[in-house]
Short mmCIF file of C-alpha atoms and ligand atoms in Angstrom, two decimals:
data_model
loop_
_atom_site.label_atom_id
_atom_site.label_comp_id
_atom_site.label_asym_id
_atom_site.label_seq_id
_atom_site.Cartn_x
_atom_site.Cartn_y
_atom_site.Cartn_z
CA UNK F 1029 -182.12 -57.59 -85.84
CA UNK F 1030 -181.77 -58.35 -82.26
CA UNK F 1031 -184.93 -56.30 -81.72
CA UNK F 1032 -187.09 -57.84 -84.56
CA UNK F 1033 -186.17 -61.39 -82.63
CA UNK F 1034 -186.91 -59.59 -79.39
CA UNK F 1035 -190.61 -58.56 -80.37
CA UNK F 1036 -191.00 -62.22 -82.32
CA UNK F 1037 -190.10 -63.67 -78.97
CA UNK F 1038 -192.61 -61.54 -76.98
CA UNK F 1039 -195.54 -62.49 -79.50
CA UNK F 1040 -195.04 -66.22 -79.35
CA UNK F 1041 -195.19 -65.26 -75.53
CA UNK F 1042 -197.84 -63.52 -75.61
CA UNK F 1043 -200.09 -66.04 -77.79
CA UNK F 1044 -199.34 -68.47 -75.52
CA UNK F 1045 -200.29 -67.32 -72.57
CA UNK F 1046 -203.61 -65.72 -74.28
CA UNK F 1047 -204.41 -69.52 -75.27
CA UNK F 1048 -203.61 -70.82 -72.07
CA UNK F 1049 -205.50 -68.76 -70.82
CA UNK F 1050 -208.49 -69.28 -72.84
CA UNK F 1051 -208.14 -72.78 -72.38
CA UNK F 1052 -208.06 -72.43 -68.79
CA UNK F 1053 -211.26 -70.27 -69.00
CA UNK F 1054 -212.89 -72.80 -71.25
CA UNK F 1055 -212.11 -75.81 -68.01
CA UNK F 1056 -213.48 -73.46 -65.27
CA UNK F 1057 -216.45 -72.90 -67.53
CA UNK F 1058 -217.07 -76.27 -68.48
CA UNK F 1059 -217.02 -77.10 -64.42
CA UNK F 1060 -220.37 -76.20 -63.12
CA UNK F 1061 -222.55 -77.71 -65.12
CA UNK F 1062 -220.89 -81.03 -63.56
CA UNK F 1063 -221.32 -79.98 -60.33
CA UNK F 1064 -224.73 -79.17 -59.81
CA UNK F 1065 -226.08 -82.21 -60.24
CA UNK F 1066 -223.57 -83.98 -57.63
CA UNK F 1067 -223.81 -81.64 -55.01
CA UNK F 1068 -227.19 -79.69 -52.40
CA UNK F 1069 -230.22 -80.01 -55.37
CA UNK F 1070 -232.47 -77.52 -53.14
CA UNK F 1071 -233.94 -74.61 -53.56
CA UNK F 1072 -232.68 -72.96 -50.51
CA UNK F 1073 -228.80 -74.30 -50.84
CA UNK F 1074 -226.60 -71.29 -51.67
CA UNK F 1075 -224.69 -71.32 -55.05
CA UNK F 1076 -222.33 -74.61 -54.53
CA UNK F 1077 -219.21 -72.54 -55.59
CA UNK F 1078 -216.20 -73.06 -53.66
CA UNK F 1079 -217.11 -70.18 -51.39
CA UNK F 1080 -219.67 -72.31 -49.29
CA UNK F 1081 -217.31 -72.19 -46.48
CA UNK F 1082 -217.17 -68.27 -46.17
CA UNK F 1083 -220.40 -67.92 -46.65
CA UNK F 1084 -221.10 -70.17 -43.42
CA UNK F 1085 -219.78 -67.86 -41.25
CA UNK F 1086 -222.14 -65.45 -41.59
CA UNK F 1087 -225.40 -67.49 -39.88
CA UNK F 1088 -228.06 -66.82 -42.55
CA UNK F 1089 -230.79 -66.99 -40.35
CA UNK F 1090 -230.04 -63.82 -38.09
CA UNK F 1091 -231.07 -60.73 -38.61
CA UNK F 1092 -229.03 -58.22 -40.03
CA UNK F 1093 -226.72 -56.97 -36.81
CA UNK F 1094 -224.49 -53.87 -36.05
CA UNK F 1095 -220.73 -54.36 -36.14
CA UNK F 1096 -220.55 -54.18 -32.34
CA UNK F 1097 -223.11 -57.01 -31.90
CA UNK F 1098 -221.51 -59.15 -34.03
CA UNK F 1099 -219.31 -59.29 -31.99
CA UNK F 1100 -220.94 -60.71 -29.24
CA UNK F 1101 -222.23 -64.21 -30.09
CA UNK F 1102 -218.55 -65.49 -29.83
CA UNK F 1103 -219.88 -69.00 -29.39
CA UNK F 1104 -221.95 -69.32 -32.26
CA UNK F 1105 -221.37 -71.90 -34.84
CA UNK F 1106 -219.01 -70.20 -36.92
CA UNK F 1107 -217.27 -71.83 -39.87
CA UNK F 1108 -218.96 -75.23 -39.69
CA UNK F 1109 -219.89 -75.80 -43.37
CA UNK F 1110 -221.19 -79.26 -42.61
CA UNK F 1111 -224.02 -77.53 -40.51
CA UNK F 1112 -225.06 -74.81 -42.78
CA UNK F 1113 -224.71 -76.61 -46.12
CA UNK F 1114 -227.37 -79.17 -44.62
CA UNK F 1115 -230.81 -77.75 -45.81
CA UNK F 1116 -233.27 -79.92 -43.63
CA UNK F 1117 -231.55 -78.27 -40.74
CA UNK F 1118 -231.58 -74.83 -41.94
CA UNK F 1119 -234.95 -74.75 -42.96
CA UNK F 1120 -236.93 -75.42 -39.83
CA UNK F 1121 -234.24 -73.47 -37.90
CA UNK F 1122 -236.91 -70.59 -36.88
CA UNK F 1123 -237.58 -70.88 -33.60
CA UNK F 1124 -241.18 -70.73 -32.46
CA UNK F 1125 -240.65 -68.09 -29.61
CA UNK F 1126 -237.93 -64.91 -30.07
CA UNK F 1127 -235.34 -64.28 -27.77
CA UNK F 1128 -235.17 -60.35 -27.93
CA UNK F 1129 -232.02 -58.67 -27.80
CA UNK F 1130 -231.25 -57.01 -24.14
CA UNK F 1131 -231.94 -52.95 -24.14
CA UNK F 1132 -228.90 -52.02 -22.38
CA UNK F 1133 -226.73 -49.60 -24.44
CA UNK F 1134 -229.02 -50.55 -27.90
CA UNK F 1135 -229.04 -46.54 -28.06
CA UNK F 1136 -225.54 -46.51 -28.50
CA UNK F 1137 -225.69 -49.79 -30.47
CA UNK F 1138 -228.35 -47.78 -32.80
CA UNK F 1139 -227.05 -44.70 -33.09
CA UNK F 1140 -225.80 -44.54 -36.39
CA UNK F 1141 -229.31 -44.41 -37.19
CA UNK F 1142 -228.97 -41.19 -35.38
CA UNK F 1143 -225.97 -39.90 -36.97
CA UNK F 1144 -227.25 -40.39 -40.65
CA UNK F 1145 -230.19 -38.42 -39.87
CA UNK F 1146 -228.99 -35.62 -38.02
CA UNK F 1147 -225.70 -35.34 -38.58
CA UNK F 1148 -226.97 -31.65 -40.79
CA UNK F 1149 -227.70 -30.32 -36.72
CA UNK F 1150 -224.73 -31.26 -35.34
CA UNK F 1151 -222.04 -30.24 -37.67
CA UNK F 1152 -223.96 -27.48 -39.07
CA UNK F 1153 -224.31 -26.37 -35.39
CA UNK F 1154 -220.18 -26.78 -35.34
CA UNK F 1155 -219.13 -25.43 -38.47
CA UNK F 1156 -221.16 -21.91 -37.34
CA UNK F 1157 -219.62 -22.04 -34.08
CA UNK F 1158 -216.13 -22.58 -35.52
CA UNK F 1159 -216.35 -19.45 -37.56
CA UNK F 1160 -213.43 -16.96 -36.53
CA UNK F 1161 -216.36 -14.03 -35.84
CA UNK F 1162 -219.26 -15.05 -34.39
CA UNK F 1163 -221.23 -11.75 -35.50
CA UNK F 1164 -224.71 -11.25 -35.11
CA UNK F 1165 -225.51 -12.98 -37.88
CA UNK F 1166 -223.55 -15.94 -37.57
CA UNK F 1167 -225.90 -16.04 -34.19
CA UNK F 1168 -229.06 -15.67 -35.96
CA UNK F 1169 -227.85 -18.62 -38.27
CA UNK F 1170 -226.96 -21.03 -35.18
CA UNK F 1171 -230.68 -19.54 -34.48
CA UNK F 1172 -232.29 -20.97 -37.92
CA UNK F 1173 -230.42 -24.16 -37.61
CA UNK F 1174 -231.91 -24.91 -34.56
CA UNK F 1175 -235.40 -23.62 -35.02
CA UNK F 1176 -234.92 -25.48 -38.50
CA UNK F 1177 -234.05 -29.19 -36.07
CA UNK F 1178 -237.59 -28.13 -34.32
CA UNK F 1179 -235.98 -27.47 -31.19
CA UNK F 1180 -238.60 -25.11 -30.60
CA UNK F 1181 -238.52 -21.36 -30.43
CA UNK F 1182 -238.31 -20.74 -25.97
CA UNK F 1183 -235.49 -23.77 -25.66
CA UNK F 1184 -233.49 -22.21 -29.23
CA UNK F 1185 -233.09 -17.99 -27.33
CA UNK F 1186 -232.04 -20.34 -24.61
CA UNK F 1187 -229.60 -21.84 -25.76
CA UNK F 1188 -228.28 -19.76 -28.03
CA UNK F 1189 -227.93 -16.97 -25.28
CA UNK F 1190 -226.30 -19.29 -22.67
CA UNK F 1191 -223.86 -20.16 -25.83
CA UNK F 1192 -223.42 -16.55 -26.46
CA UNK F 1193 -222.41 -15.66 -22.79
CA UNK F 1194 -220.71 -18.55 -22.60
CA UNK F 1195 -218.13 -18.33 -25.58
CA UNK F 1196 -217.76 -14.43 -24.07
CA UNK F 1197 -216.77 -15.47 -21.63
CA UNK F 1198 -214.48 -17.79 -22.72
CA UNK F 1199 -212.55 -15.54 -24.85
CA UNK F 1200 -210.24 -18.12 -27.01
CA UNK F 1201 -212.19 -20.61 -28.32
CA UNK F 1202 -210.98 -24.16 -30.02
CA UNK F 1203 -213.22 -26.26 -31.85
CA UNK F 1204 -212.80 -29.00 -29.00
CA UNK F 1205 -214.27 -26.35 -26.41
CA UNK F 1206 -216.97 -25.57 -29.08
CA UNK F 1207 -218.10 -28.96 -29.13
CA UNK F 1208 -218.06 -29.45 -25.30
CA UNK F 1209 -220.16 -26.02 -24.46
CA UNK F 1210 -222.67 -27.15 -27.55
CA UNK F 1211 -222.81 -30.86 -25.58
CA UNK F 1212 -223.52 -29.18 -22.15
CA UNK F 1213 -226.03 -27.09 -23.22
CA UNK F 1214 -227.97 -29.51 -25.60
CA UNK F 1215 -228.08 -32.00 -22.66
CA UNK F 1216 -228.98 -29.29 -20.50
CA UNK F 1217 -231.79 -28.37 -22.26
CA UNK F 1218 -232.87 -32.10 -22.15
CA UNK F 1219 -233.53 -32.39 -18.48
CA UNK F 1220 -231.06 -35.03 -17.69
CA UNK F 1221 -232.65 -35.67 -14.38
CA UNK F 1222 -235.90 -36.63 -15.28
CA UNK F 1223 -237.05 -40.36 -14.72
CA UNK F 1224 -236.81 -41.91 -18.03
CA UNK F 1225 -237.78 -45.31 -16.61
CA UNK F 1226 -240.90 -46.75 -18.45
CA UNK F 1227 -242.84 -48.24 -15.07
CA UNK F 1228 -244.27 -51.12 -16.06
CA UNK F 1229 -244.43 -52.37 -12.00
CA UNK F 1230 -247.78 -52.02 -10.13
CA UNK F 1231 -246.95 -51.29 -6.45
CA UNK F 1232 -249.50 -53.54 -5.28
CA UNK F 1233 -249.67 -57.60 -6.29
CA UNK F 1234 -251.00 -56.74 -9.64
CA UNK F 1235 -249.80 -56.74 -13.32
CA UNK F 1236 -248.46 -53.47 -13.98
CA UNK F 1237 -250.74 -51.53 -16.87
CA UNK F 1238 -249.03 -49.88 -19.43
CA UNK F 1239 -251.25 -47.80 -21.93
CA UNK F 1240 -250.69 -46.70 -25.55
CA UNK F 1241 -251.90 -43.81 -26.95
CA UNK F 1242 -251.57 -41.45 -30.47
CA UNK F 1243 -253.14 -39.95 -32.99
CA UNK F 1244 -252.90 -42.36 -36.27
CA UNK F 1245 -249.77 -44.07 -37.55
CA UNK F 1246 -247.37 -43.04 -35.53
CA UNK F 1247 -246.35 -46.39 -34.39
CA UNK F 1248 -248.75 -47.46 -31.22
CA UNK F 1249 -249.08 -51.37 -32.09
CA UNK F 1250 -245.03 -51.28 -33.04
CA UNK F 1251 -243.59 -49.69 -30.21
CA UNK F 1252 -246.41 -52.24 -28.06
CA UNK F 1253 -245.18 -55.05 -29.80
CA UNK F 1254 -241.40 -53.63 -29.17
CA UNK F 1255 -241.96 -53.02 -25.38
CA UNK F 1256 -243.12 -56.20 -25.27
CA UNK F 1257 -240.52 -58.06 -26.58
CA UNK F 1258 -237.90 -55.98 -24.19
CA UNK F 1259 -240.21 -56.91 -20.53
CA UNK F 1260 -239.96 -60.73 -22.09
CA UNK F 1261 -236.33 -60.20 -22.84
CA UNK F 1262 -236.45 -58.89 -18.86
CA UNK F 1263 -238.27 -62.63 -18.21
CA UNK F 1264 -241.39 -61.15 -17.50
CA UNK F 1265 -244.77 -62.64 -18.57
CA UNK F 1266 -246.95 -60.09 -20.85
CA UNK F 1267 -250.35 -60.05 -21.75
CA UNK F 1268 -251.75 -57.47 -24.54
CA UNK F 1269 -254.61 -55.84 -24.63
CA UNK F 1270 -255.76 -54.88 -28.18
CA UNK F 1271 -258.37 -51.99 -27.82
CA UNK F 1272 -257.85 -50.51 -30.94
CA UNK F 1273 -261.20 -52.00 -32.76
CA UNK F 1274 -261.92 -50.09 -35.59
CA UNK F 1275 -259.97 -52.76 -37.75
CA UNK F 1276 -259.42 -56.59 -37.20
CA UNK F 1277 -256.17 -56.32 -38.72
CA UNK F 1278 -255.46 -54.38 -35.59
CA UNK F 1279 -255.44 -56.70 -33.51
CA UNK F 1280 -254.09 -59.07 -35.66
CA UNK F 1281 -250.86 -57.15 -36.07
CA UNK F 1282 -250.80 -57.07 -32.40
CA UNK F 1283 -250.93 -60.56 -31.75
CA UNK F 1284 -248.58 -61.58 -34.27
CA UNK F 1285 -245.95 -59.31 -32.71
CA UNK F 1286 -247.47 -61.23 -29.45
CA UNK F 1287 -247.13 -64.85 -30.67
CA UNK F 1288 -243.44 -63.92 -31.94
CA UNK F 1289 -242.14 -63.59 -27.63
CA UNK F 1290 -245.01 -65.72 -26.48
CA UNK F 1291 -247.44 -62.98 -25.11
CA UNK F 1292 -251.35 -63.73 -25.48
CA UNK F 1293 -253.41 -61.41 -26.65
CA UNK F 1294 -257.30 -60.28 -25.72
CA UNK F 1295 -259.02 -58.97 -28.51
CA UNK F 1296 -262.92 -58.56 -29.03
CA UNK F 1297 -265.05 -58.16 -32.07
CA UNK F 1298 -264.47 -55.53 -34.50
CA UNK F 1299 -266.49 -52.57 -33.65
CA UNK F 1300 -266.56 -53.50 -30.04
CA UNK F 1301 -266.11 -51.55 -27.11
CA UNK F 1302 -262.37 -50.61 -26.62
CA UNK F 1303 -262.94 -49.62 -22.67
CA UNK F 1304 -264.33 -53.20 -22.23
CA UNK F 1305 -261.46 -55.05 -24.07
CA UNK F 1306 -258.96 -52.84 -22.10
CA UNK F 1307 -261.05 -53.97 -19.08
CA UNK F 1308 -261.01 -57.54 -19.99
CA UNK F 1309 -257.04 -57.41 -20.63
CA UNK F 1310 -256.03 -56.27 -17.35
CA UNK F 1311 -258.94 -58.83 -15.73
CA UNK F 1312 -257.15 -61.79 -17.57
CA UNK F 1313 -253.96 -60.05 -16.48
CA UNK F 1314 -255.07 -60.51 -12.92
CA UNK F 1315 -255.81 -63.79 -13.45
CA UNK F 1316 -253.08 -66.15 -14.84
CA UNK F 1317 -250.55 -63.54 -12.82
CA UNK F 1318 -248.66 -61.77 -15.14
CA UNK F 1319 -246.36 -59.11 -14.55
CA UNK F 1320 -247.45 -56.54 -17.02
CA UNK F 1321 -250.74 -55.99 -19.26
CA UNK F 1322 -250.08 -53.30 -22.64
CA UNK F 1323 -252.86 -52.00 -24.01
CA UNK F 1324 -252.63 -50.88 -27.55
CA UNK F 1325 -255.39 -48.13 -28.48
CA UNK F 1326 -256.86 -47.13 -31.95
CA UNK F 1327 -254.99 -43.81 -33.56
CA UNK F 1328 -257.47 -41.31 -33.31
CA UNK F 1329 -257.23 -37.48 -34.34
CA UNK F 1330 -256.99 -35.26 -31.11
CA UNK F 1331 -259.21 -32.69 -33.55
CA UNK F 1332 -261.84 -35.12 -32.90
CA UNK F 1333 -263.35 -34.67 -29.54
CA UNK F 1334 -266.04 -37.80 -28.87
CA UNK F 1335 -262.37 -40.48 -30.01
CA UNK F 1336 -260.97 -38.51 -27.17
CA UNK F 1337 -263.76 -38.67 -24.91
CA UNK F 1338 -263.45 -42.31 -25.91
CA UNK F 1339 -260.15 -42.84 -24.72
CA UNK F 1340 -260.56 -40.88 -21.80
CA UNK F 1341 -263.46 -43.61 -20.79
CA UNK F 1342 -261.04 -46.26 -21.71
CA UNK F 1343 -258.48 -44.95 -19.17
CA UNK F 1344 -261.35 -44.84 -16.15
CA UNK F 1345 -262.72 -48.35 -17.11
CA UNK F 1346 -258.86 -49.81 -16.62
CA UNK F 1347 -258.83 -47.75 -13.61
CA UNK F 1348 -261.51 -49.70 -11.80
CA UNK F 1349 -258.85 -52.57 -11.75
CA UNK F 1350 -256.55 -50.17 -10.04
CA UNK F 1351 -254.32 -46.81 -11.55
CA UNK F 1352 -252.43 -47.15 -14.30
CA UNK F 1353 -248.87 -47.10 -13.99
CA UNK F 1354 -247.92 -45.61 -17.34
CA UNK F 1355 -249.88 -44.14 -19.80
CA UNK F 1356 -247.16 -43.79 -23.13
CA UNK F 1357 -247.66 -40.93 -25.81
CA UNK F 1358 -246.58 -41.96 -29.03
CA UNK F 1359 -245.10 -38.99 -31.37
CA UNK F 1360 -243.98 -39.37 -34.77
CA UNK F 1361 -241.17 -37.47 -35.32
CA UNK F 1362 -240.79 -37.10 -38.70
CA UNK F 1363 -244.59 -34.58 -37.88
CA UNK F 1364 -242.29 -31.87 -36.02
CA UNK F 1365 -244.25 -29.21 -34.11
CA UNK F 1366 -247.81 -30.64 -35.03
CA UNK F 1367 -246.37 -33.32 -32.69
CA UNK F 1368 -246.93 -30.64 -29.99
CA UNK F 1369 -250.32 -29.61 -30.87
CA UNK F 1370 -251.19 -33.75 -30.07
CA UNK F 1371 -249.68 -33.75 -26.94
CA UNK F 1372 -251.15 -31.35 -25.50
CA UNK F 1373 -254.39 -32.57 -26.57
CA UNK F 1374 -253.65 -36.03 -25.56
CA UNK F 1375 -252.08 -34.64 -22.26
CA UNK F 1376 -255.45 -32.96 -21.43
CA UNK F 1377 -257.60 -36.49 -21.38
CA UNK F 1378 -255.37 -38.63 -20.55
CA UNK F 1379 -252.25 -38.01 -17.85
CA UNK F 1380 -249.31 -38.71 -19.91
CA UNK F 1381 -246.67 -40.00 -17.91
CA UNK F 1382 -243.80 -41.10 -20.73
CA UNK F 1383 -243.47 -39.91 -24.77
CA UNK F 1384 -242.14 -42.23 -27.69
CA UNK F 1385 -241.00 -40.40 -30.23
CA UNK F 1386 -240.59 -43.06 -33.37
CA UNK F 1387 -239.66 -42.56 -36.50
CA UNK F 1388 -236.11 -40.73 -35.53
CA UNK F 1389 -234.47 -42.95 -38.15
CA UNK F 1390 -235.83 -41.05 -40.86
CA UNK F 1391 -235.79 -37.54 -40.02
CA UNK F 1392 -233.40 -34.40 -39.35
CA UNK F 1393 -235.71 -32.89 -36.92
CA UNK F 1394 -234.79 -34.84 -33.73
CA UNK F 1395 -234.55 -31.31 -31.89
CA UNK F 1396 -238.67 -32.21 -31.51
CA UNK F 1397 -237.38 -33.88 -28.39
CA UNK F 1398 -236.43 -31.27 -26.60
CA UNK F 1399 -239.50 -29.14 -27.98
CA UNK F 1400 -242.20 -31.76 -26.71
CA UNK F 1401 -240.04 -32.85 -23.46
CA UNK F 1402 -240.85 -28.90 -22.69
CA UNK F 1403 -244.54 -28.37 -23.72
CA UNK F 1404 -245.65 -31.62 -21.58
CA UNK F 1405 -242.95 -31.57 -19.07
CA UNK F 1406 -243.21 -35.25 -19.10
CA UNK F 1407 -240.17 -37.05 -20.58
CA UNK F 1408 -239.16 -38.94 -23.59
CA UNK F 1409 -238.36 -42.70 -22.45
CA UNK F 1410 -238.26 -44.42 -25.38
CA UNK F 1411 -237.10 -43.36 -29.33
CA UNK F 1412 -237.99 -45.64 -32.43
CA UNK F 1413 -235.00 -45.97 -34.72
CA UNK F 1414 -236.38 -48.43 -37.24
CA UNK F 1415 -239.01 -50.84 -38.41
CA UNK F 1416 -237.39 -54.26 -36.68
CA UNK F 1417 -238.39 -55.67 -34.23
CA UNK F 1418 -235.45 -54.38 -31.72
CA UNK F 1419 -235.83 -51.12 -32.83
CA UNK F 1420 -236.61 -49.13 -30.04
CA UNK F 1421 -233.92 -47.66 -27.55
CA UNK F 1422 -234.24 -46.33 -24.01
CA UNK F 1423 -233.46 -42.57 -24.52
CA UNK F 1424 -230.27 -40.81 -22.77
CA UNK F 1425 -229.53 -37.55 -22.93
CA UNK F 1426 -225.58 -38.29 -22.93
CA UNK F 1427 -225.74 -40.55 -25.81
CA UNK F 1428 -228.66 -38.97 -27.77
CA UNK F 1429 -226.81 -35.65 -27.93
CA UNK F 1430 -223.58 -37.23 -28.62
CA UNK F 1431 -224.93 -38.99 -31.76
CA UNK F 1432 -226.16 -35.36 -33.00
CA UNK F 1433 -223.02 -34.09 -32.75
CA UNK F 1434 -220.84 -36.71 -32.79
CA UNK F 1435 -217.80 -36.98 -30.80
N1 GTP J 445 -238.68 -46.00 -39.69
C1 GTP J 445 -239.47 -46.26 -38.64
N2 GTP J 445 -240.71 -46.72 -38.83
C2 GTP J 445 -241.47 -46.98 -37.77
C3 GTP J 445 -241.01 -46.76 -36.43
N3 GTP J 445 -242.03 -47.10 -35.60
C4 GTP J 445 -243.04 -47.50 -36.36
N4 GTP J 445 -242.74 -47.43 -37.67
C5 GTP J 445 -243.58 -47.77 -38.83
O1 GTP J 445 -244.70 -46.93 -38.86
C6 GTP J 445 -245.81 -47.60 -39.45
C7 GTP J 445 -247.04 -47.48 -38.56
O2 GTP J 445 -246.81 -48.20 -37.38
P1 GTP J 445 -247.99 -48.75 -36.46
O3 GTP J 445 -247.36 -49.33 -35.25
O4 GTP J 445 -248.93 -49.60 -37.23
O5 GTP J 445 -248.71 -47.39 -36.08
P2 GTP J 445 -250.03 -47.21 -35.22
O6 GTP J 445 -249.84 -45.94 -34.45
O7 GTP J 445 -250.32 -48.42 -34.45
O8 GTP J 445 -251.10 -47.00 -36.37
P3 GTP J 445 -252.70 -46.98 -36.21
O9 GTP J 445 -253.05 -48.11 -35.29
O10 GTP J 445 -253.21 -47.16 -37.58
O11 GTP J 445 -253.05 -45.66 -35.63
C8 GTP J 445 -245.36 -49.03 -39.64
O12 GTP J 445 -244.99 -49.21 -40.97
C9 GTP J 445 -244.16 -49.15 -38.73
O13 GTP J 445 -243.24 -50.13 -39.17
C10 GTP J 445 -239.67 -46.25 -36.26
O14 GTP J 445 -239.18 -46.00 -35.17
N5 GTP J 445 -238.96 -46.02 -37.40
MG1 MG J 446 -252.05 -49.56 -34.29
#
């Protein structure tokens, strides 16, 4: 009995909270189509939910940012609804001229980029070396893994016999050692001494002339318009020189990345003479006084022998205005070892004094970097890690390494 009243009791419970429920449901739902008309009537208003406030904290008009950068801006207008919820504000906001993020530590601040990539190196580097016997073949696996990260065949025996005499040595071996032999010998093999700086000073009173050179679409107008966004960043005035004119939308691309930092641009006709252009660029350089000129050049094949003769006529012409100060390969990594083939080429007609190896986002072969730092002996300075606009980090050793293997 007392249980039949029980359950009746639950199910008149039950039925009433279902229809209060439903009723409450039925309010909320009959809500918005109030609001709307009351409230932000524009197109670029967010939803006008009750949320408006957290959404304002996150300033809609930056671009997307790393966890430790957000960090930084301490003093920007967070939580002021008012501001954000005003569309005639928020709307013009763009401003005219960029202010590009500094360089220092943006390797570090990109370097899960890295770590996504190339994470299969690293731990599968780890995980061999952690095996209880490291026989013969466990060696010629470390081998494969390396040869497979296109570290290159010469700079792989190396390593891997240094590791091998090394862990010998060593006897006992914990995974912490592991990691910090593998760390010493992958920066090792990187050269940390070389002079990664990208000189973009001219040791007499002129601009300094930076050149850009590469076989097709390996990033030459990005990393130009990159570069130029860090020397502005730096405060210093840039003028481009667009001598790749095989397309107009060459140059166009060139100068929009130009007119985003405030950096004017000399182009010529289509079909002109690059030499001429890169000529003019450094001559207008010279003239209104800025601090550096970058010259973007056309992608040409380094199979193709009168496009290099070309460029090798485009480097003299500049160099009636004085020497150049850097002359930048840039190397797609995501090519591997072909990569090599073009810088020798390119190293033959022009003196490459600095590589850019782009594209490191989106591949596992980063050990390219020690392969081509080798072949040329002429350091990487700068690594692409993405298609924004801040996407291109100074290179260390240290930190490069450490993102492969993580630590
Ligand atoms: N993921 C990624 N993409 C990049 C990077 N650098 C450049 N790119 C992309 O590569 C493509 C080609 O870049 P461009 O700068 O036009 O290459 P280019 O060498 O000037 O090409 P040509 O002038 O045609 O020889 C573009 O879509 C870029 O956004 C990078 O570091 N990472
Ligand atoms: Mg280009």
């Amino acid at each position: 009995m007392e249980l039949i009243l029980a359950v009746v009791i639950a199910l008149v419970v039950a039925v009433a909270v279902t229809s209060g429920l439903v009723i409450s449901g039925r309010k909320k739902k009959q809500l918005p189509p109030a609001e709307p008309p009351s409230t932000t009537p524009t197109i670029t208003a967010p939803p006008a939910e009750p949320h408006v406030g957290e959404e304002a904290e996150t300033p809609r008009e930056e671009p997307r940012r790393t966890v430790e950068e957000v960090t930084l801006p301490a003093d920007e207008a967070v939580g002021t609804p008012v501001a954000v919820e005003d569309p005639v504000v928020a709307e013009p906001a763009a401003p005219e001229i960029e202010i590009p993020e500094p360089t220092a530590g943006r390797l570090v601040r990109l370097r899960a980029r890295l770590a996504r990539s190339q994470n299969s190196l690293g731990k599968g580097l780890l995980t061999l070396l952690s095996r209880e016997h490291l026989d013969e073949d466990t060696w010629e696996e470390i081998e494969e893994t390396l040869l497979t990260a296109d570290v290159g065949v010469a700079p792989t025996q190396e390593l891997v016999e240094r590791l091998r005499e090394r862990v010998r040595v060593l006897g006992t071996r914990t995974p912490d050692e592991l990691r910090g032999l593998l760390r010493e010998e992958l920066v090792t093999l990187l050269d940390p001494e070389l002079d990664r700086t990208v000189h973009t000073e001219s040791p007499t009173d002129v601009p300094g002339v930076v050149m850009v050179v590469g076989v097709n679409g390996t990033g030459k107008t990005t990393t130009t318009g990159k570069l130029a966004r860090v020397l502005v960043a730096d405060g210093k005035s840039v003028v481009l020189g667009a001598a790749d004119t095989f397309r107009a939308a060459a140059a166009d691309q060139l100068q929009t990345w130009g007119e985003r930092v405030g950096a004017r641009t000399v182009r010529g006709p289509e079909g002109g003479d690059p030499a001429s252009i890169a000529f003019d660029a450094v001559k207008e350089g010279i003239a209104e006084g800025a601090d550096v000129v970058l010259i973007d050049t056309a992608g040409r094949l380094h199979t193709k022998t009168g496009l290099m003769d070309e460029l090798g006529k485009v480097k003299r012409v500049v160099e009636k205005h004085g020497p150049l100060d850097e002359i930048l390969l840039v190397l797609d990594a995501t090519t591997g070892q072909n990569g090599l083939t073009q810088a020798r080429v390119f190293a033959e007609v022009v003196d490459i004094t600095g590589i850019v190896l782009t594209k490191l986002d989106g591949t596992a072969k980063g050990g390219i970097v020690i392969a081509v730092q080798r072949e040329l002996g002429v350091p990487v300075k700068l690594i692409g890690l993405g298609e924004g606009p801040d996407d291109l980090a100074p290179f260390e050793p240290g930190a490069f390494v450490d993102a492969l293997i993580g630590d």
